[in-house]
Amino acid sequence: MVLIEGVTLMNDYTPRPEDKFSFGIWTVGWQGVDVFGPATRAPMPAERAVRKLAELGAYGVNFHDNDVFAFEATPAEREERVGAFRKALDETGLVVTTATTNLFSHPIFKDGAFTSNDRDVRRFALRKVMDNIDLAASLGAQIYVAWGGREGAESGAAKDVKAALDRYKEAFDVLGSYVLDQGYDLRFAIEPKPNEPRGDILLPTIGHALAFIAELEHPELVGLNPEVGHEEMAGLNYAHGLAQALWHGKLFHIDLNGQHGPRYDQDLRFGAGNTRGAFWVVDLIDSSDYDGPVHFDFKPPRTEDDKGVWASAAANMRNWLILREKVRAFRADPDVIEALAQARVPELAQPTLAPGEDWRSVRDFTPDIDALAARGAAFEHLDQLALEHLYGTR
Amino acid sequence: MVLIEGVTLMNDYTPRPEDKFSFGIWTVGWQGVDVFGPATRAPMPAERAVRKLAELGAYGVNFHDNDVFAFEATPAEREERVGAFRKALDETGLVVTTATTNLFSHPIFKDGAFTSNDRDVRRFALRKVMDNIDLAASLGAQIYVAWGGREGAESGAAKDVKAALDRYKEAFDVLGSYVLDQGYDLRFAIEPKPNEPRGDILLPTIGHALAFIAELEHPELVGLNPEVGHEEMAGLNYAHGLAQALWHGKLFHIDLNGQHGPRYDQDLRFGAGNTRGAFWVVDLIDSSDYDGPVHFDFKPPRTEDDKGVWASAAANMRNWLILREKVRAFRADPDVIEALAQARVPELAQPTLAPGEDWRSVRDFTPDIDALAARGAAFEHLDQLALEHLYGTR
Amino acid sequence: MVLIEGVTLMNDYTPRPEDKFSFGIWTVGWQGVDVFGPATRAPMPAERAVRKLAELGAYGVNFHDNDVFAFEATPAEREERVGAFRKALDETGLVVTTATTNLFSHPIFKDGAFTSNDRDVRRFALRKVMDNIDLAASLGAQIYVAWGGREGAESGAAKDVKAALDRYKEAFDVLGSYVLDQGYDLRFAIEPKPNEPRGDILLPTIGHALAFIAELEHPELVGLNPEVGHEEMAGLNYAHGLAQALWHGKLFHIDLNGQHGPRYDQDLRFGAGNTRGAFWVVDLIDSSDYDGPVHFDFKPPRTEDDKGVWASAAANMRNWLILREKVRAFRADPDVIEALAQARVPELAQPTLAPGEDWRSVRDFTPDIDALAARGAAFEHLDQLALEHLYGTR
Amino acid sequence: MVLIEGVTLMNDYTPRPEDKFSFGIWTVGWQGVDVFGPATRAPMPAERAVRKLAELGAYGVNFHDNDVFAFEATPAEREERVGAFRKALDETGLVVTTATTNLFSHPIFKDGAFTSNDRDVRRFALRKVMDNIDLAASLGAQIYVAWGGREGAESGAAKDVKAALDRYKEAFDVLGSYVLDQGYDLRFAIEPKPNEPRGDILLPTIGHALAFIAELEHPELVGLNPEVGHEEMAGLNYAHGLAQALWHGKLFHIDLNGQHGPRYDQDLRFGAGNTRGAFWVVDLIDSSDYDGPVHFDFKPPRTEDDKGVWASAAANMRNWLILREKVRAFRADPDVIEALAQARVPELAQPTLAPGEDWRSVRDFTPDIDALAARGAAFEHLDQLALEHLYGTR
């Protein structure tokens, strides 16, 4: 590591509250059930997840209603489970940054929730969300994530997509009015995903969700919760997607993990998967005005026991901190600054038209074509500098 | 084919003007140059493409400026080439439905056009578009396609995506004011693509482009031109994407071809590639209010000679007509109507809340959970009916 | 459908025993458990699957040991369950064409079976296979499928791949000697898969498994069981893979289903997914010397109830029969025969060197380069004929 | 970097002859022609590539015949061009490690070479290879690469795959006898690729090519030249593929570059793309008995000028050296050795059966199932150690 003036190098990678690291209760609690096999780990009560995450240095948690209590819980059971959860939160000081509803596990949601063909399911889904919004608000959550995992189809005639988008909009409009009427300080964050568990899922990417939001009654209440793996399952550049979400002012939350391109949803720990992609994600977020939770939505592989779960969980935060140190060194490196200038990266921030110009100013613009054609973009040198910061050899 | 009352079965698949079939001049004119080899076919002047397409029954064409005249053409050469093109149009009656600018071939566009890091390239790109808008307007084109093929990056630091989106917006704002100031009856259609020829392209999917449009000064002037292969390269469902574009009122144009999922951009003729996907595309468009050109953007494979080029071109239209016959039979089939009802597809068109209801109406909604859980969605039977219509065995 | 002399068109698509249709017990028995939700359907005893499949017209079944009895079954329970299974087979006449071992569900197999890092797991896996081989042999199975679903890794250091291949070979060598020593008329069929449920699976494609087999002690005992979806998850052409397996004399079994390219393992019914791919699969198999079961390894989507399960199951066979009729008509169509000749397809069967020639005969071979370069391959016309047979418009 | 006893840390990353770095002449010579645009860089004579690569520290080169002289070159032109190439080699001391034939650019190869449907093309292809084998042998090449880039098809009927494999085998049998008869010390290395520029390419992966080789008359003469990007285009793990090739004794050559999963063939410089994958590739090769060239087959992006070409080229070698240092530190790290033991990685090298055991020894093997089920595999901790070596934070 070249020491660069003005950059404070961290001596360790210990998570601190100001890092705002958070985890889904369901992440460390995943028992390893998949299509091909049952659980390899014991169930984990939400309060245990809270306590262990606190020990590891996390700042907050996100939860589905049914991470805390079972779908079938009686009111008494629900109360008991919520109480244990709340107690653990209180004792550890962990913040509920975010909450969400499980609208994808129970068989009634097999064709979706907000866009199920079955109207009763849609009506019940709204009620289930309202129930958990109340709990979320009481726990202080400010972001309410909406992942529509079963909103989709395996076959063409089964879903009228335009009608489904009408219903999807209706759901957010109803829930928006609920939150406003209740006076909750809560905004929604849609989490796009292209497929799995449905053949094709509605609002499959960051872009589709951004466009959708613009049609809502209260677009200001709804933003995005993009997940690394979900975008990379479509072969899309996650950092580019985040940048567009930021550009629209809609990056409300992030879900960090790892993935190896188009295949099943791997939910590897952050840092595993596309390592260079992770570098650019941290670079983007660290230099942006995003100040929400740095949230991890991963699954400790089914091979791991409880010890492995926590090793995996801790590594998410550690990798963020390591990468944050690297991206700061990268941006402060004089060679990088010079290489960016050579690659004309800052020139892109300069408007194409000068103040006062309009189309007339360029109507007959004729540059020196041969000179522009011959000019190299100098991107390879710049990218190699970045890679060497990732390697830690600069 | 089961004969169904009220459906007029076509006796043949001859293209008619009202089918509005159109082709890019560059499609049949593709010489077969790829990364691994030079041309296998002779250059084709635009006027030859026009005459042959007219013979095959096409209604219209789309063209890039440099499909008609070379980038380096002198004014006299340009005039001569445009004249020959115009003459062929006049003589054949083919309509210029659409036009577009080549902002991706010349070396000056190697880092993009509207979002090139080089400001002079951006300024020149605007001018090049305005030049061809004038020609397009004079030829009667009403849609102006914008495919930003080189707007992107291979590496993370090379492109400041937020700045790039600022410049991308600036370009459409400038061009929008140009079109308005000139009084042209012309709207823009953005054609998204996830990658190739750049590592990652900006506005990679239908969704990203839809979201972007909402931020423009004149969003009403800009819509989408989604291409089958481009969405399928990201593993996305093209018909779903079209449906969302229609839902936003933004389907201005369509680019039809064939692709086999995430891999290089194949540009197979329409019908080749994802056959079942094509069925649902025709079903959606045929039942929608889209009335623009049915446009083919394919490449006759490099293996074909001139005869093969026209065989391939004609098959695009034929496949559309065959599929259109099938989707109409599908929608008219009483068994299908019954299966749709069983699958509760029409129920999705029913609002989740009845007139006058609000969130209070469902705040405590408790359906018969067990009954809903047990209820099958009956999608497989429905999908099999569709497949048998595709097979022609119903 | 153009009636072609010499082709007997079927009047219906009723499965017959000579079609050799078979199903995995686990296919119709899949309860819908996935990573994101529990069962949506009740457990199905193997005997019920047998009886219903017989009603639908199936010829045979394939089974994992734990499709019939639970991993934890006592000997008495196992006996009872096997008895019920056997009784159903006897009463229906269904054949056990194939059997296999569940080496992927139980937590002990979380890091694989034959290639688990844990030697005790490897030893137990051998024993579990031998147990079920005995049962398979007693039920008359002639093919024993080996899908190594958990043989793989999520991360680089976790698996020494060369050592793993040594152990994989050791397992097949041991099991080969077991089968030979027992005098069983049983051959193994390896089922490759690139990933899911492991990040990367060993022997990921048809090719890797074919190469592996050549290194075994008894290569004659081991062949392939390629599955549509598994190859298409890697973007590979399944029919091409089958053709190579046939070329090596190693196509022992086929697993038919549907998939939409690189994404999670969809296991759609055969015909859904890549429709054109399915056409070429049936074409290849129908014209080959493959005479094993036409086996379906699909999953009725989680949305379906019991009725939907059987609709989905039946459609697999129906789609095969429809496509078989089509490929026969395609091959008998005089226009196709002419188009194949124009495309020089039969010329590829002609050796490059004539009898008696060697390299000296072509050492200075100089064809008319310009003529060869100009010659079109005429593939588009041929492919369009195939597509129209698929559509049923010829 | 933790200093570990016994590991010599390099002070710099200067390529040395013993590193055996080699480049294709066509890599740095790529002018940037792609499907969407013409050259952005001037042609580079082979001798210039040689001299510049020598300056950068390369050890050797690989070349296609038509990298040195044009397809249409007269004998005199060929002589002149080969002379200039040879002179540059002599003066720089660069070794011709490898050679290959361009059987994919000229229009006559549009349907392939060894498997073209056209017999004259097949015969000419053999002659073209023999011509260049003579040159290769005279230049001292010991490996002759065969990439069958156009051996494939876009559509199903166009290629009889079994016949094509017969012809493919015939070609290698003929060429094998040629090499043996000439007494050349030359072995062939097949380079698999799944698609692009053909829709599907024959021998699409490492596995398919390995299996194919086993059927040749002289399998000992033929091995593999796997390329990073080609395997990753199919979503396959390149290091796993290399390991299997090594296991078969068939890793004759390697083609290193970078790729972002299933999409067009990117040919990024080595290190760009899948960074973690590259770490495991170097780890595998560095600890194996592979002693062939460390060959780079990349394309400097079309954005770069001549200066960028060399920056990109040099970075390939630099990244190998950086990663080699890291993998050696990883393997020497006591914490890693401990973690490998905990993950039971060395236990996989232990045969499943002890010496003298056979299937009888495990016929009734009954381990402690509950203990095995509960045992964690401890892979996450191990993988995190590897990642931190990649980051350079250990």
CSV table of C-alpha atoms in Angstrom, one decimal, chain B residues 80-309:
chain,number,residue,atom,x,y,z
B,80,GLU,CA,-26.4,11.4,-55.3
B,81,ARG,CA,-26.9,8.6,-52.8
B,82,VAL,CA,-29.9,10.2,-51.1
B,83,GLY,CA,-31.4,10.8,-54.5
B,84,ALA,CA,-31.0,7.2,-55.5
B,85,PHE,CA,-32.6,6.1,-52.2
B,86,ARG,CA,-35.5,8.6,-52.6
B,87,LYS,CA,-36.1,7.5,-56.2
B,88,ALA,CA,-36.4,3.9,-55.2
B,89,LEU,CA,-38.8,4.8,-52.4
B,90,ASP,CA,-40.9,6.9,-54.8
B,91,GLU,CA,-41.0,4.1,-57.4
B,92,THR,CA,-41.8,1.4,-55.0
B,93,GLY,CA,-44.1,3.3,-52.7
B,94,LEU,CA,-42.2,2.1,-49.7
B,95,VAL,CA,-42.6,4.3,-46.7
B,96,VAL,CA,-39.7,5.6,-44.5
B,97,THR,CA,-41.4,4.8,-41.2
B,98,THR,CA,-38.3,5.4,-39.1
B,99,ALA,CA,-34.8,6.7,-39.2
B,100,THR,CA,-31.8,6.7,-37.0
B,101,THR,CA,-28.2,7.8,-36.8
B,102,ASN,CA,-25.0,5.8,-36.9
B,103,LEU,CA,-23.3,6.9,-33.7
B,104,PHE,CA,-21.3,3.7,-33.2
B,105,SER,CA,-19.2,2.7,-36.2
B,106,HIS,CA,-16.8,5.5,-36.9
B,107,PRO,CA,-13.7,5.4,-34.6
B,108,ILE,CA,-14.6,8.8,-33.1
B,109,PHE,CA,-17.5,7.1,-31.4
B,110,LYS,CA,-15.4,4.4,-29.8
B,111,ASP,CA,-16.3,5.7,-26.4
B,112,GLY,CA,-19.8,6.6,-27.2
B,113,ALA,CA,-21.5,9.6,-28.7
B,114,PHE,CA,-23.9,11.4,-26.4
B,115,THR,CA,-21.9,10.1,-23.4
B,116,SER,CA,-18.4,10.1,-24.8
B,117,ASN,CA,-15.9,11.4,-22.3
B,118,ASP,CA,-14.8,13.7,-25.1
B,119,ARG,CA,-17.0,16.8,-25.3
B,120,ASP,CA,-16.2,17.4,-28.9
B,121,VAL,CA,-17.5,14.0,-29.8
B,122,ARG,CA,-20.7,14.7,-27.9
B,123,ARG,CA,-21.1,18.0,-29.7
B,124,PHE,CA,-20.5,16.4,-33.1
B,125,ALA,CA,-22.9,13.6,-32.3
B,126,LEU,CA,-25.7,16.1,-31.8
B,127,ARG,CA,-24.9,17.7,-35.1
B,128,LYS,CA,-24.8,14.4,-36.9
B,129,VAL,CA,-28.2,13.5,-35.4
B,130,MET,CA,-29.7,16.8,-36.4
B,131,ASP,CA,-28.4,16.4,-40.0
B,132,ASN,CA,-30.2,13.1,-40.3
B,133,ILE,CA,-33.3,14.3,-38.6
B,134,ASP,CA,-33.6,16.8,-41.3
B,135,LEU,CA,-33.3,14.1,-43.9
B,136,ALA,CA,-35.7,11.8,-41.9
B,137,ALA,CA,-38.3,14.5,-41.7
B,138,SER,CA,-38.0,15.2,-45.4
B,139,LEU,CA,-38.6,11.6,-46.1
B,140,GLY,CA,-41.6,11.5,-43.8
B,141,ALA,CA,-40.2,9.4,-40.9
B,142,GLN,CA,-42.2,9.8,-37.7
B,143,ILE,CA,-40.1,7.8,-35.4
B,144,TYR,CA,-36.4,8.5,-34.8
B,145,VAL,CA,-34.6,5.5,-33.2
B,146,ALA,CA,-31.7,6.1,-30.8
B,147,TRP,CA,-29.5,3.0,-30.1
B,148,GLY,CA,-26.6,4.0,-27.9
B,149,GLY,CA,-24.5,1.1,-28.8
B,150,ARG,CA,-21.2,2.6,-27.7
B,151,GLU,CA,-22.6,4.5,-24.7
B,152,GLY,CA,-21.0,2.4,-22.0
B,153,ALA,CA,-17.7,1.1,-20.6
B,154,GLU,CA,-15.6,-2.0,-20.2
B,155,SER,CA,-14.2,-0.9,-16.9
B,156,GLY,CA,-15.3,0.8,-13.7
B,157,ALA,CA,-13.4,4.1,-13.5
B,158,ALA,CA,-13.7,4.8,-17.2
B,159,LYS,CA,-17.2,6.1,-17.0
B,160,ASP,CA,-18.9,8.3,-14.4
B,161,VAL,CA,-22.3,6.9,-14.8
B,162,LYS,CA,-24.2,9.7,-13.1
B,163,ALA,CA,-22.4,12.3,-15.2
B,164,ALA,CA,-23.1,10.1,-18.3
B,165,LEU,CA,-26.8,10.1,-17.5
B,166,ASP,CA,-26.7,13.9,-17.2
B,167,ARG,CA,-25.2,14.1,-20.6
B,168,TYR,CA,-27.6,11.5,-22.1
B,169,LYS,CA,-30.5,13.6,-20.8
B,170,GLU,CA,-28.9,16.7,-22.1
B,171,ALA,CA,-28.7,15.2,-25.6
B,172,PHE,CA,-32.3,14.2,-25.6
B,173,ASP,CA,-33.3,17.6,-24.3
B,174,VAL,CA,-31.3,19.4,-27.0
B,175,LEU,CA,-32.7,17.2,-29.7
B,176,GLY,CA,-36.2,17.5,-28.4
B,177,SER,CA,-36.0,21.3,-28.6
B,178,TYR,CA,-34.6,20.9,-32.1
B,179,VAL,CA,-37.5,18.8,-33.3
B,180,LEU,CA,-40.0,21.2,-31.6
B,181,ASP,CA,-38.3,24.3,-33.0
B,182,GLN,CA,-38.3,22.7,-36.5
B,183,GLY,CA,-41.9,21.7,-36.2
B,184,TYR,CA,-41.1,18.2,-37.1
B,185,ASP,CA,-43.7,15.5,-36.5
B,186,LEU,CA,-41.1,13.2,-35.1
B,187,ARG,CA,-40.8,11.3,-31.8
B,188,PHE,CA,-37.7,9.5,-30.5
B,189,ALA,CA,-37.5,5.8,-29.6
B,190,ILE,CA,-34.7,4.6,-27.4
B,191,GLU,CA,-33.4,1.1,-28.0
B,192,PRO,CA,-31.9,-0.4,-24.9
B,193,LYS,CA,-29.2,-3.1,-25.0
B,194,PRO,CA,-27.3,-4.6,-22.0
B,195,ASN,CA,-23.9,-5.1,-23.6
B,196,GLU,CA,-22.0,-5.6,-26.9
B,197,PRO,CA,-20.1,-3.9,-28.4
B,198,ARG,CA,-19.4,-2.3,-24.9
B,199,GLY,CA,-18.8,-4.3,-21.8
B,200,ASP,CA,-21.8,-2.7,-20.2
B,201,ILE,CA,-24.1,-0.3,-22.0
B,202,LEU,CA,-26.0,2.5,-20.4
B,203,LEU,CA,-29.8,2.2,-20.3
B,204,PRO,CA,-29.4,-1.6,-20.6
B,205,THR,CA,-33.0,-2.7,-20.6
B,206,ILE,CA,-36.5,-1.5,-21.3
B,207,GLY,CA,-36.9,-0.6,-17.7
B,208,HIS,CA,-33.8,1.6,-17.4
B,209,ALA,CA,-34.8,3.5,-20.6
B,210,LEU,CA,-38.4,4.0,-19.3
B,211,ALA,CA,-37.1,5.4,-16.1
B,212,PHE,CA,-34.7,7.7,-17.9
B,213,ILE,CA,-37.4,9.1,-20.1
B,214,ALA,CA,-39.4,10.3,-17.2
B,215,GLU,CA,-36.5,12.7,-16.3
B,216,LEU,CA,-36.4,14.4,-19.7
B,217,GLU,CA,-37.6,17.9,-20.5
B,218,HIS,CA,-40.0,16.6,-23.1
B,219,PRO,CA,-40.8,13.0,-22.0
B,220,GLU,CA,-43.8,13.0,-24.3
B,221,LEU,CA,-41.3,13.1,-27.3
B,222,VAL,CA,-39.5,10.0,-26.2
B,223,GLY,CA,-40.5,6.4,-26.0
B,224,LEU,CA,-39.0,2.9,-26.5
B,225,ASN,CA,-37.9,0.7,-29.4
B,226,PRO,CA,-37.3,-2.6,-27.6
B,227,GLU,CA,-35.5,-5.4,-29.5
B,228,VAL,CA,-36.2,-9.1,-28.9
B,229,GLY,CA,-32.6,-10.1,-28.7
B,230,HIS,CA,-31.4,-7.3,-26.6
B,231,GLU,CA,-33.8,-8.1,-23.7
B,232,GLU,CA,-33.2,-11.9,-24.1
B,233,MET,CA,-29.4,-11.3,-23.9
B,234,ALA,CA,-30.2,-10.3,-20.3
B,235,GLY,CA,-32.4,-13.3,-19.8
B,236,LEU,CA,-35.4,-11.1,-19.6
B,237,ASN,CA,-38.9,-11.9,-21.0
B,238,TYR,CA,-39.3,-9.7,-24.0
B,239,ALA,CA,-43.1,-9.8,-24.0
B,240,HIS,CA,-43.2,-8.8,-20.4
B,241,GLY,CA,-40.9,-5.9,-21.2
B,242,LEU,CA,-43.2,-4.8,-24.1
B,243,ALA,CA,-46.2,-5.1,-21.8
B,244,GLN,CA,-44.5,-2.7,-19.3
B,245,ALA,CA,-43.6,-0.3,-22.1
B,246,LEU,CA,-47.3,-0.4,-23.3
B,247,TRP,CA,-48.4,0.1,-19.7
B,248,HIS,CA,-46.4,3.3,-19.5
B,249,GLY,CA,-47.7,4.4,-23.0
B,250,LYS,CA,-44.2,4.3,-24.3
B,251,LEU,CA,-44.1,1.6,-26.9
B,252,PHE,CA,-43.2,3.7,-30.0
B,253,HIS,CA,-41.5,1.0,-32.1
B,254,ILE,CA,-40.5,-2.6,-32.0
B,255,ASP,CA,-37.4,-4.4,-33.3
B,256,LEU,CA,-38.1,-8.0,-34.0
B,257,ASN,CA,-35.5,-10.8,-34.4
B,258,GLY,CA,-34.4,-14.0,-32.7
B,259,GLN,CA,-31.8,-14.9,-30.0
B,260,HIS,CA,-30.8,-17.8,-27.9
B,261,GLY,CA,-30.5,-16.3,-24.5
B,262,PRO,CA,-27.4,-14.7,-22.9
B,263,ARG,CA,-24.7,-14.8,-25.5
B,264,TYR,CA,-23.5,-12.6,-28.4
B,265,ASP,CA,-26.1,-10.6,-30.2
B,266,GLN,CA,-27.4,-13.1,-32.8
B,267,ASP,CA,-30.0,-11.0,-34.7
B,268,LEU,CA,-31.6,-14.2,-36.1
B,269,ARG,CA,-34.7,-13.7,-38.2
B,270,PHE,CA,-37.9,-13.3,-36.3
B,271,GLY,CA,-39.3,-16.8,-35.4
B,272,ALA,CA,-35.9,-18.4,-35.1
B,273,GLY,CA,-34.6,-18.3,-31.5
B,274,ASN,CA,-37.2,-18.3,-28.8
B,275,THR,CA,-40.3,-19.6,-30.7
B,276,ARG,CA,-42.6,-19.6,-27.7
B,277,GLY,CA,-41.5,-16.1,-26.8
B,278,ALA,CA,-42.4,-15.0,-30.3
B,279,PHE,CA,-45.9,-16.4,-30.0
B,280,TRP,CA,-46.5,-14.3,-26.9
B,281,VAL,CA,-45.0,-11.2,-28.5
B,282,VAL,CA,-47.4,-11.4,-31.4
B,283,ASP,CA,-50.2,-12.2,-29.0
B,284,LEU,CA,-49.5,-9.0,-27.0
B,285,ILE,CA,-49.0,-6.7,-29.9
B,286,ASP,CA,-51.9,-8.0,-31.9
B,287,SER,CA,-54.2,-7.4,-28.9
B,288,SER,CA,-52.8,-4.0,-28.0
B,289,ASP,CA,-53.2,-0.5,-29.4
B,290,TYR,CA,-49.7,-0.5,-30.9
B,291,ASP,CA,-50.1,0.6,-34.5
B,292,GLY,CA,-46.5,1.4,-35.4
B,293,PRO,CA,-44.4,-0.5,-37.9
B,294,VAL,CA,-43.8,-4.2,-37.4
B,295,HIS,CA,-40.1,-3.8,-37.8
B,296,PHE,CA,-37.5,-6.5,-38.3
B,297,ASP,CA,-33.9,-5.9,-37.2
B,298,PHE,CA,-32.2,-9.1,-38.0
B,299,LYS,CA,-29.0,-10.2,-39.8
B,300,PRO,CA,-29.0,-12.8,-42.4
B,301,PRO,CA,-26.3,-15.2,-41.2
B,302,ARG,CA,-22.8,-14.7,-42.7
B,303,THR,CA,-23.2,-18.2,-44.3
B,304,GLU,CA,-25.9,-16.9,-46.8
B,305,ASP,CA,-25.4,-15.5,-50.2
B,306,ASP,CA,-27.8,-12.9,-51.8
B,307,LYS,CA,-30.5,-15.5,-52.4
B,308,GLY,CA,-30.3,-16.5,-48.8
B,309,VAL,CA,-30.5,-12.9,-47.7
